[in-house]
Short mmCIF file of C-alpha atoms and ligand atoms in Angstrom, two decimals:
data_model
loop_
_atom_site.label_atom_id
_atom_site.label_comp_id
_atom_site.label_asym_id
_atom_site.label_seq_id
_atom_site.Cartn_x
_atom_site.Cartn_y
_atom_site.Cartn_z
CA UNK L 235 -43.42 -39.92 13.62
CA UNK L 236 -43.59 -36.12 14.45
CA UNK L 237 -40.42 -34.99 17.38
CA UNK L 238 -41.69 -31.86 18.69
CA UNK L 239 -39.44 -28.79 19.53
CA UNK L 240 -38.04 -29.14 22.88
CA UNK L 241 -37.81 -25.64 24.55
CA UNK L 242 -35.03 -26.91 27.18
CA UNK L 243 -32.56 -27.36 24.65
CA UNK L 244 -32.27 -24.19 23.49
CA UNK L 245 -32.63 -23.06 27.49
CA UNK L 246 -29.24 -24.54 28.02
CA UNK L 247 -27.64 -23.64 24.99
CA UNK L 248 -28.47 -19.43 25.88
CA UNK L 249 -27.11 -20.69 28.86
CA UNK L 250 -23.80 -21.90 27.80
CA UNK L 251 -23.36 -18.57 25.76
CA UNK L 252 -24.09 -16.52 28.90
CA UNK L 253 -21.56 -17.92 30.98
CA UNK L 254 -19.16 -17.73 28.14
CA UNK L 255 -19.77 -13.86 27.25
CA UNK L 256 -19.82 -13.20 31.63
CA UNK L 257 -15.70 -12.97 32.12
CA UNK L 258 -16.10 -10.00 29.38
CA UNK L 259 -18.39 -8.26 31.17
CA UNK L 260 -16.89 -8.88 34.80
CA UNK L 261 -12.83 -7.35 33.45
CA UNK L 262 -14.99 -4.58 31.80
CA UNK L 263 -16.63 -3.23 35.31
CA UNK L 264 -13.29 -3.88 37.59
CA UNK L 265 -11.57 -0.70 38.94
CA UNK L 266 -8.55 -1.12 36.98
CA UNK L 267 -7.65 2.26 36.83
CA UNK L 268 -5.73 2.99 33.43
CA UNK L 269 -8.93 2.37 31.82
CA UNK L 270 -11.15 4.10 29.30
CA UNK L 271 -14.63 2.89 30.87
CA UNK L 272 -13.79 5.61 33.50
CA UNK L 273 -14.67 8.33 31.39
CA UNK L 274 -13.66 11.88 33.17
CA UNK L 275 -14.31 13.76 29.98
CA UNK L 276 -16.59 15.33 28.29
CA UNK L 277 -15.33 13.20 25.17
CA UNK L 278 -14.81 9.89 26.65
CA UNK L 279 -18.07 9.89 27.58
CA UNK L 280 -19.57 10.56 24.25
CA UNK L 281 -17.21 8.06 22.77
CA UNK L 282 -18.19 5.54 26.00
CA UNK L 283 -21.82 6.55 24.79
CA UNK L 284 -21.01 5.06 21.30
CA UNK L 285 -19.38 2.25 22.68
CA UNK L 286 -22.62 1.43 24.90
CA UNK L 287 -25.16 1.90 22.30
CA UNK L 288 -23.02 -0.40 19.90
CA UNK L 289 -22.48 -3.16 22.24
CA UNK L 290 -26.33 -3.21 23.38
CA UNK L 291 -27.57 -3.16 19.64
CA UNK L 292 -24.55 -5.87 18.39
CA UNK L 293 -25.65 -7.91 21.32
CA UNK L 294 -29.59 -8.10 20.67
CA UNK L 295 -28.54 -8.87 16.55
CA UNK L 296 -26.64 -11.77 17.81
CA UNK L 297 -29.12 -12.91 20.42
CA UNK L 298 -32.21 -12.31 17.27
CA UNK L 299 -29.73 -14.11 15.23
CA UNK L 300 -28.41 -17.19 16.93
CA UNK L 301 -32.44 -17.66 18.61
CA UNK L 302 -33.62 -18.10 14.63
CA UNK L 303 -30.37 -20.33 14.21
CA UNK L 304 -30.63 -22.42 16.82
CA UNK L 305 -34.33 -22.84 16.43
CA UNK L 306 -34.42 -23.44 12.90
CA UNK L 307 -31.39 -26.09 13.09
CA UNK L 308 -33.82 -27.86 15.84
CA UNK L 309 -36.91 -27.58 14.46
CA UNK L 310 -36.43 -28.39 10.93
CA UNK L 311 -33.37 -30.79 11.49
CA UNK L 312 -33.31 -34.14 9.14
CA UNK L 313 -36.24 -36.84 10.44
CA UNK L 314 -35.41 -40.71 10.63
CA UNK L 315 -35.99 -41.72 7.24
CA UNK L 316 -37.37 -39.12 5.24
CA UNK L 317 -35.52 -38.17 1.94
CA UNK L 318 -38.00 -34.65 1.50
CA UNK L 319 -35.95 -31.88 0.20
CA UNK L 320 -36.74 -28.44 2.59
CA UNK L 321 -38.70 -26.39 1.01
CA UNK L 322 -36.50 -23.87 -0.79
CA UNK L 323 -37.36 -20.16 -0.71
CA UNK L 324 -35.00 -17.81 -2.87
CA UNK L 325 -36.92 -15.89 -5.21
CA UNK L 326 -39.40 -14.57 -2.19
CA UNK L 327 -39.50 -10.49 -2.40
CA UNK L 328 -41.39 -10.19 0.85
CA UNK L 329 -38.41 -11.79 2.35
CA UNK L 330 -35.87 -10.50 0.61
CA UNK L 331 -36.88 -6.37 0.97
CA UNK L 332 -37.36 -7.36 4.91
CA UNK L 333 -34.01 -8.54 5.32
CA UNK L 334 -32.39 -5.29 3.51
CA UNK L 335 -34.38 -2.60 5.55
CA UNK L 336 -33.98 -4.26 9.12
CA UNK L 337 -30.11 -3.69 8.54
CA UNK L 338 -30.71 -0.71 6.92
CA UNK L 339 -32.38 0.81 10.08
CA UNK L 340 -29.83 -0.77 12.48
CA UNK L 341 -27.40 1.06 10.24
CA UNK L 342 -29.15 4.36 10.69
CA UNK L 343 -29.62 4.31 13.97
CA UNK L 344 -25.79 3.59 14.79
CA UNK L 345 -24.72 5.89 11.99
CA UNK L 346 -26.26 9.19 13.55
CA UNK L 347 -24.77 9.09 16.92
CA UNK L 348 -21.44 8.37 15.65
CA UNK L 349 -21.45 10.94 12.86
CA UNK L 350 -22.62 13.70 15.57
CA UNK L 351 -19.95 12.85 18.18
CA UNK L 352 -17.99 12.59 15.19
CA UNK L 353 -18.47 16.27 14.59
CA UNK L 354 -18.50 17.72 17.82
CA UNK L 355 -15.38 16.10 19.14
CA UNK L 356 -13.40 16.16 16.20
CA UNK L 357 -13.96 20.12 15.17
CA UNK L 358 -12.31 23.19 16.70
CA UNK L 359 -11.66 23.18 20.41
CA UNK L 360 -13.50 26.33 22.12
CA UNK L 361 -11.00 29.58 21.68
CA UNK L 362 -11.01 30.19 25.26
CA UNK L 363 -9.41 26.75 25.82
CA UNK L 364 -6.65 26.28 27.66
CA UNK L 365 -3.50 25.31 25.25
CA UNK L 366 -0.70 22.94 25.83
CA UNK L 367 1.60 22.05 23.33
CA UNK L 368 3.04 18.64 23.46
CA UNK L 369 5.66 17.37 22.17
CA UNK L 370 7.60 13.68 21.46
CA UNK L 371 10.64 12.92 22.10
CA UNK L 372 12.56 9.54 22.41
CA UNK L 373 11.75 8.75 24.97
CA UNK L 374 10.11 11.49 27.16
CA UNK L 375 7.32 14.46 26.77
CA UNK L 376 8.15 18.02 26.88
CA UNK L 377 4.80 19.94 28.02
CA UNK L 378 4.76 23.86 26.98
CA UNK L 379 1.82 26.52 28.43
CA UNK L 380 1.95 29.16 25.54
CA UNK L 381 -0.50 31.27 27.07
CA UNK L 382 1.86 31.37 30.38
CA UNK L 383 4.91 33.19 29.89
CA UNK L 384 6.95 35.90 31.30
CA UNK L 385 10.22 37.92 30.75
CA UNK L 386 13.71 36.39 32.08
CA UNK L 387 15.88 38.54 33.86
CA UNK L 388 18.00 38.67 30.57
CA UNK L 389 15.21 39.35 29.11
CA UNK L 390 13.87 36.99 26.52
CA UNK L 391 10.67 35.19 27.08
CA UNK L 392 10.11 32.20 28.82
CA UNK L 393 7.25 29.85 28.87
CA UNK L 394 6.15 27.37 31.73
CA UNK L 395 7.54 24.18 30.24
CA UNK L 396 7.50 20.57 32.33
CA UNK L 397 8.72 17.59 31.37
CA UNK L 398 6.53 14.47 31.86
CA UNK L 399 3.91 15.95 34.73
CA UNK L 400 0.59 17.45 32.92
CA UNK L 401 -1.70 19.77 35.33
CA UNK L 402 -4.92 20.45 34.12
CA UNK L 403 -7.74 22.45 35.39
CA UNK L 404 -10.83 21.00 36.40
CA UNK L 405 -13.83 22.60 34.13
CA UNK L 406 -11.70 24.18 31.50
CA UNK L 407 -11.36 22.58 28.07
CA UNK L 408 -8.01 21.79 26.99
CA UNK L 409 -6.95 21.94 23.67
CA UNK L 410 -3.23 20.14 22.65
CA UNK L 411 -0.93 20.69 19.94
CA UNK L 412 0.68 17.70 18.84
CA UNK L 413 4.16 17.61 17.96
CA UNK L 414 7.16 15.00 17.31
CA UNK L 415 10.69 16.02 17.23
CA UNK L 416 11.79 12.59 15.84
CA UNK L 417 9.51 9.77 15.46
CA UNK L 418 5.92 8.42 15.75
CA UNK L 419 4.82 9.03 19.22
CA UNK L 420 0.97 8.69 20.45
CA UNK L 421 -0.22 10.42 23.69
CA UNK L 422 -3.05 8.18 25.30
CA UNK L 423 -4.52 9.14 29.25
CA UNK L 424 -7.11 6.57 29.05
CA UNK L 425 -10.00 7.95 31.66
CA UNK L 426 -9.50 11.46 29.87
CA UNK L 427 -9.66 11.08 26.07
CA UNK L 428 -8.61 8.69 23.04
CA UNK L 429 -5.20 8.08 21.67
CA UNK L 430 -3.77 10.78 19.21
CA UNK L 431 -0.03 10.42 17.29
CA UNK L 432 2.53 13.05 17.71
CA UNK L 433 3.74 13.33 14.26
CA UNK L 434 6.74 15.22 12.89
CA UNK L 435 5.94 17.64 10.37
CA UNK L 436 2.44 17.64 10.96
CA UNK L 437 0.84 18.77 14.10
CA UNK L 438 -2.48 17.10 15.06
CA UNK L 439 -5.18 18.01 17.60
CA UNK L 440 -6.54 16.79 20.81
CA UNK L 441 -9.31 18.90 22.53
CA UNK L 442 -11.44 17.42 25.87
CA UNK L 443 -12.92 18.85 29.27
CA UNK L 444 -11.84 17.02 32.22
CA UNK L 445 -15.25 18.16 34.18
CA UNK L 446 -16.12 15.13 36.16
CA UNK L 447 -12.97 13.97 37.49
CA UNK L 448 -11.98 14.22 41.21
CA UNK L 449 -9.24 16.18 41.69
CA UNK L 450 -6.81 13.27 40.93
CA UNK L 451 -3.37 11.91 39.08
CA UNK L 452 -3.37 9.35 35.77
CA UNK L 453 -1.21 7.68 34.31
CA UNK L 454 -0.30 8.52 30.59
CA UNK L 455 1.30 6.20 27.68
CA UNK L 456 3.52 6.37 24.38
CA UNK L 457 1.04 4.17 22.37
CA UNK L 458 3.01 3.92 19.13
CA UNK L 459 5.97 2.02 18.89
CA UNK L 460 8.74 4.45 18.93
CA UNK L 461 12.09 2.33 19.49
CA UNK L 462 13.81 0.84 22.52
CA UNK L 463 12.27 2.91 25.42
CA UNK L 464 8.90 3.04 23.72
CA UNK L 465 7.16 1.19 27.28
CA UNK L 466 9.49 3.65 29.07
CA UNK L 467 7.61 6.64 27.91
CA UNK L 468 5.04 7.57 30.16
CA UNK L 469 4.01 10.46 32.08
CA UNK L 470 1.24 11.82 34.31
CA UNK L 471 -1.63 13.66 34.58
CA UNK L 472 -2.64 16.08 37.48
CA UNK L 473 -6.31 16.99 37.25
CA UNK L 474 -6.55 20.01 40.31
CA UNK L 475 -8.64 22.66 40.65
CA UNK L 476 -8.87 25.71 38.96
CA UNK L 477 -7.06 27.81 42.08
CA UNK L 478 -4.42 25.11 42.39
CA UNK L 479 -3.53 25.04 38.89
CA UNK L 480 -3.13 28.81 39.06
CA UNK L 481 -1.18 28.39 42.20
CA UNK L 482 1.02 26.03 40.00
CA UNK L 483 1.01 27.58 37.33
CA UNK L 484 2.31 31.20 39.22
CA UNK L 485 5.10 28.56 40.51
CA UNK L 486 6.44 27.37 37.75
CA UNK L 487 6.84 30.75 36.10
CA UNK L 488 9.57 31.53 38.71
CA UNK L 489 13.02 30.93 38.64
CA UNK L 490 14.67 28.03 39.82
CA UNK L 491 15.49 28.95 43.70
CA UNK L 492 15.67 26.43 46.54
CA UNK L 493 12.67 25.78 48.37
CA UNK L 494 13.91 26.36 51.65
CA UNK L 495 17.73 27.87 51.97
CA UNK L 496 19.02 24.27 52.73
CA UNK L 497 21.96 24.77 55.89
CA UNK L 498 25.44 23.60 54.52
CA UNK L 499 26.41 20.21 56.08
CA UNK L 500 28.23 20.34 59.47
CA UNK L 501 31.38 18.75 58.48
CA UNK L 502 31.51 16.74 61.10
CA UNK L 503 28.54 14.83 60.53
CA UNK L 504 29.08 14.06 56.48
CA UNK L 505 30.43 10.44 57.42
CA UNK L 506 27.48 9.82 59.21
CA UNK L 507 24.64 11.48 57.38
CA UNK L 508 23.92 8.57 54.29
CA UNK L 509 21.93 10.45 52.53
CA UNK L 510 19.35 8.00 50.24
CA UNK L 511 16.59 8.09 52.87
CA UNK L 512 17.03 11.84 53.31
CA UNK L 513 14.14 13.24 51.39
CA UNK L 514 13.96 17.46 51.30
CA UNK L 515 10.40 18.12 52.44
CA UNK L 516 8.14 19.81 49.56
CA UNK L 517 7.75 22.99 50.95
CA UNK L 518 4.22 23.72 49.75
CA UNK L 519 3.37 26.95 50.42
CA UNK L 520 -0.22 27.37 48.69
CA UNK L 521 -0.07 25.03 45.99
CA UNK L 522 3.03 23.83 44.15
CA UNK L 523 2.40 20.84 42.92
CA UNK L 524 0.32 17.88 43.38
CA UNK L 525 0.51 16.69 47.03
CA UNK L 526 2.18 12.90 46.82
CA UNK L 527 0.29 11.69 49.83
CA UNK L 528 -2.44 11.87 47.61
CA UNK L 529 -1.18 10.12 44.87
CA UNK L 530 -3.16 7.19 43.83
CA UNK L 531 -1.11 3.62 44.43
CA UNK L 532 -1.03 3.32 40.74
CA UNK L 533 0.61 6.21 39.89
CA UNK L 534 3.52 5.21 41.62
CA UNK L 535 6.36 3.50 39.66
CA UNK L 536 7.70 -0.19 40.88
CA UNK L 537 10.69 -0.43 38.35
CA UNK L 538 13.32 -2.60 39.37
CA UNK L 539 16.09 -0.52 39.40
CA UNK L 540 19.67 -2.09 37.56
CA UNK L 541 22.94 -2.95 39.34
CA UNK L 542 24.54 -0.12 39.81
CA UNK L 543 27.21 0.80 42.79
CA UNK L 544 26.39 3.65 44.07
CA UNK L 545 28.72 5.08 47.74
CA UNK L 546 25.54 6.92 48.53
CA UNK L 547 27.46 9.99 50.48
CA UNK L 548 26.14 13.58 51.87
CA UNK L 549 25.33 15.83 49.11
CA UNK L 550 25.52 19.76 49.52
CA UNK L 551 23.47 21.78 47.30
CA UNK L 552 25.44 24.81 47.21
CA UNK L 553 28.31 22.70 45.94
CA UNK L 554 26.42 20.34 43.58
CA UNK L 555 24.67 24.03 41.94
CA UNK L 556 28.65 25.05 41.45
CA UNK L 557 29.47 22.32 39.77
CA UNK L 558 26.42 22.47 37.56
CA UNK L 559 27.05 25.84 36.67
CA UNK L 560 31.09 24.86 35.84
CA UNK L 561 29.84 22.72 32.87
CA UNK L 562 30.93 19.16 35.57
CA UNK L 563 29.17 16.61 33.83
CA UNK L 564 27.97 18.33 30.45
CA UNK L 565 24.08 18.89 31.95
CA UNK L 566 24.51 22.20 31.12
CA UNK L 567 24.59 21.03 27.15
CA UNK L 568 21.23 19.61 27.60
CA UNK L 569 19.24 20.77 29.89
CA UNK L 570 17.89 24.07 30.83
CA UNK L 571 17.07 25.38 34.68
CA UNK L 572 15.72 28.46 34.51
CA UNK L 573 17.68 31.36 37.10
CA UNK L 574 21.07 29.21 36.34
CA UNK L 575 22.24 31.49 33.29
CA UNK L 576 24.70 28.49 32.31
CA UNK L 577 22.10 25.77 32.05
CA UNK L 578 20.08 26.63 28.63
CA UNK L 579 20.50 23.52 26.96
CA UNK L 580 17.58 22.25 24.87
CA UNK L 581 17.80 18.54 23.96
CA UNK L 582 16.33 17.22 27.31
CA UNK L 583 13.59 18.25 29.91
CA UNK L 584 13.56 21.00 31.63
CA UNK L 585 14.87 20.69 34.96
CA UNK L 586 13.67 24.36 36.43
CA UNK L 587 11.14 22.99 38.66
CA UNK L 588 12.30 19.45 39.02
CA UNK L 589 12.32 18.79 42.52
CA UNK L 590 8.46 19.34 42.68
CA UNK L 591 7.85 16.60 39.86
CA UNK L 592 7.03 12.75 41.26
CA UNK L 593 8.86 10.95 39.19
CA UNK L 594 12.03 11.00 36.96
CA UNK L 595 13.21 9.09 33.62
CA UNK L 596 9.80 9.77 31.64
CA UNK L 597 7.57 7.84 34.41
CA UNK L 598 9.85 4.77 34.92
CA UNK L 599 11.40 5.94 38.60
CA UNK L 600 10.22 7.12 41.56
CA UNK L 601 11.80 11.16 42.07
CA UNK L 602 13.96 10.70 45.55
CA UNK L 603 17.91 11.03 45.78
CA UNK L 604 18.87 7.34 45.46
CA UNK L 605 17.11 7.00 41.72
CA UNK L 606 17.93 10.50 40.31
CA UNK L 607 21.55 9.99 41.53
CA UNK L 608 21.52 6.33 39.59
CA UNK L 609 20.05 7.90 36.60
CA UNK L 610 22.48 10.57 36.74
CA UNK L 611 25.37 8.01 37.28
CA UNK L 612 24.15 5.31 34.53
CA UNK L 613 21.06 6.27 32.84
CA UNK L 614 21.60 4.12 29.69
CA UNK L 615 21.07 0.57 32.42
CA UNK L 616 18.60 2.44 33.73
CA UNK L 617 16.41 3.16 30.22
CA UNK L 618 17.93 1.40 27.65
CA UNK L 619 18.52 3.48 24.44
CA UNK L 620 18.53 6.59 26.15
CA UNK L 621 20.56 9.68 24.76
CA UNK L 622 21.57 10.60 28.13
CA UNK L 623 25.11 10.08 28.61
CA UNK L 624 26.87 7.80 30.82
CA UNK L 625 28.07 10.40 33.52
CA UNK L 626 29.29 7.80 36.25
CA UNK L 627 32.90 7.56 36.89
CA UNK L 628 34.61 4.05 35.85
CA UNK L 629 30.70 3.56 34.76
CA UNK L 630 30.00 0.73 32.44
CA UNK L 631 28.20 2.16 28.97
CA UNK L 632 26.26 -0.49 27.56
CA UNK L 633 25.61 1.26 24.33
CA UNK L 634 29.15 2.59 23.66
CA UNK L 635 30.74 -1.05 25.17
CA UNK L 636 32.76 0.71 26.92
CA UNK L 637 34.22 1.65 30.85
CA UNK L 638 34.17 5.53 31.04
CA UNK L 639 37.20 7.06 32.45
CA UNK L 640 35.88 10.30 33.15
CA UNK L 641 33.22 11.25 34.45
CA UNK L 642 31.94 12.34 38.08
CA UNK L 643 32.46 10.78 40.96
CA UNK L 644 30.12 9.58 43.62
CA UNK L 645 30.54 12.57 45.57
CA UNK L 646 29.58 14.99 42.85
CA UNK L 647 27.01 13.28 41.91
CA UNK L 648 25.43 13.45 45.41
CA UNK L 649 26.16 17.04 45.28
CA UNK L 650 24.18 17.73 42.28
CA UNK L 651 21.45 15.14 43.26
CA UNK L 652 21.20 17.57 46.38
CA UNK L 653 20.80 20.68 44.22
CA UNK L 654 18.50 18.94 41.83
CA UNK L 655 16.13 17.98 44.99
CA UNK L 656 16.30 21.25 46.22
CA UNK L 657 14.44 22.78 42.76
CA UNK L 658 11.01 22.68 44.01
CU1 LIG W 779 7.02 7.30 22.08
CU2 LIG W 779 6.25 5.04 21.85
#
């Protein structure tokens, strides 16, 4: 008895693989934002190009594929009865030269996109680009402009260097050097390019246009694992236009000064002035740094901050930039503001321009008083692993194990949390 092929089998079996393959294809069009099928480059769109033309032809092979599967399995499955071998066919040349040129030409025509965008995105960047050097650090990123510099008042040279906050102009290609001063690091801003590791001793390149992005902020990851802050390293990315990147740029090659000459406390009112909501207006005169009313919702960090006690009193400026300059606290052993001539340590960011920056702690913390004067008080709960010191007084070091006796008290640290706010 002859069963003939029944079409509305292999109906509902395509069907079953279609629903199967849809929740793939729904995550890969949501607007989560940290995500690479945003392109905003001029190279994530050749690479989301490659990605495209790979999917569509890997998806009709495996349609072409699993049709001849499923139809032969059907068609020429075992009848009632019958103990006939299937016709065996090895040996057939017709068949056997057709099935080595049809992969053949699927080869080709996936090799010569990706060897072209292979060459164009891998050579040199454009001399005219604009260069940022980059460079890893457990557990934060040190940004440097080495076309942008200018003579200190003691005269050396000084370049605009940020810590963790990237501007970019829109239009310009933007060509990184990237360096490691200790470990593996790997820079990623998903909607702007692929992922590149920060090596030390060997410096690797990263070039890409950001021409088709909205004037905008991303987020950007550590994406090799780099020790116990490694998902604390993160930073972000200001895409702005080409007059308010000059704007910033001119901004940060000035000297640390206060934003606004901040009136000294009335006395009076320091017991009744708590200070953690008090936020120092950015004083944006023209462009100084990316307006945070316009920073996207995702940009914005939601770490829960530790237990730490914190008195939260008035800090003065004037008083906290003293005791910065007296060597209170040892910042001046690490860190560098520009203007202060005590402050030229080099082991952490630069804090020149730090009021003006969003966030603080490589990404992890909002930039207001209460979390830079938590950081400053007990930065190893706040980051674990961090090289930052405990500074608190009576503070709790969970890496040493022990209570610090020394160290500044509440007061001082308010002071300095002032001063810091004031850097715009
Ligand atoms: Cu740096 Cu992971």
């Amino acid at each position: 008895m002859h069963h003939r092929f029944r079409p509305r089998r292999l109906a509902r079996a395509a069907l079953t693989v279609a629903l199967a393959a849809s929740p793939l294809v729904i995550a890969a069009c949501s607007q989560y934002p940290n995500s690479v099928f945003h392109p905003r480059t001029d190279t994530n769109r050749d690479v989301g190009f490659l990605f495209e033309i790979l999917i569509w032809f890997g998806s009709v092979v495996f349609v072409v594929v699993e049709a001849i599967l499923i139809y032969t399995l059907v068609r020429f499955r075992r009848r009632g009865g019958t103990t006939r071998q299937p016709e065996h066919v090895h040996g057939n040349t017709t068949l056997e030269i057709t099935w080595t040129i049809i992969p053949a030409l699927i080869l080709v025509f996936i090799a010569i996109p990706t060897v072209r965008t292979i060459f164009r995105t891998q050579g040199r960047a454009a001399s005219n680009a604009l260069q940022v050097e980059v460079i890893g650090h457990q557990w934060w990123w040190e940004f440097r402009y080495p076309q942008y510099t200018s003579p200190s008042t003691t005269g050396r040279i000084d370049t605009v260097v940020t810590a963790n906050e990237l501007y970019l102009p829109k239009g310009r290609t933007v060509n990184f050097r990237l360096e490691s001063r200790d470990v593996i690091h790997s820079f990623w801003v998903p909607s702007l390019s692929g992922k590149r590791d920060l090596v030390s001793n060997h410096t690797n390149y990263l070039w890409f246009t950001p021409d088709s992005a909205p004037s905008t902020a991303y987020n950007g990851f550590c994406v090799e694992y780099c020790g116990a802050s490694h998902a604390n390293m993160r930073f972000r990315t200001f895409v702005v236009t080409p007059d308010e990147f000059n704007a910033w740029i001119a901004h940060q090659q000035t000297p640390a000064a206060f934003a606004t000459p901040l009136p000294a406390p009335a006395r009076a009112n320091v017991a009744a002035a708590p200070n953690a909501a008090q936020t120092t207006p950015v004083a944006q005169a023209g462009f100084i740094s990316f307006p945070r009313d316009r920073m996207p919702a995702y940009t914005i960090p939601e770490t829960p901050t530790p237990d730490i006690s914190y008195g939260d009193p008035y800090g003065d400026p004037a008083r906290g930039a003293e005791l910065l300059t007296q060597g209170q606290g040892a910042c001046l052993g690490c860190h560098t503001i520009r203007g202060n001539p005590r402050m030229i340590g080099q082991i952490g960011p630069n804090l020149t321009h730090i009021g003006s920056r969003t966030t603080i702690a490589a990404g992890l913390y909002p930039n207001d008083a209460r979390h830079l004067a938590l950081w400053i008080k007990n930065a190893r709960k706040m980051k674990p692993g961090v090289l930052m010191p405990t500074i608190g007084r009576n503070e709790y070091d969970p890496q040493l194990g022990t209570t610090m006796k020394a160290g500044l008290t509440d007061q001082q640290i308010a002071d300095i949390v002032a001063y810091l706010q004031a850097l715009k």
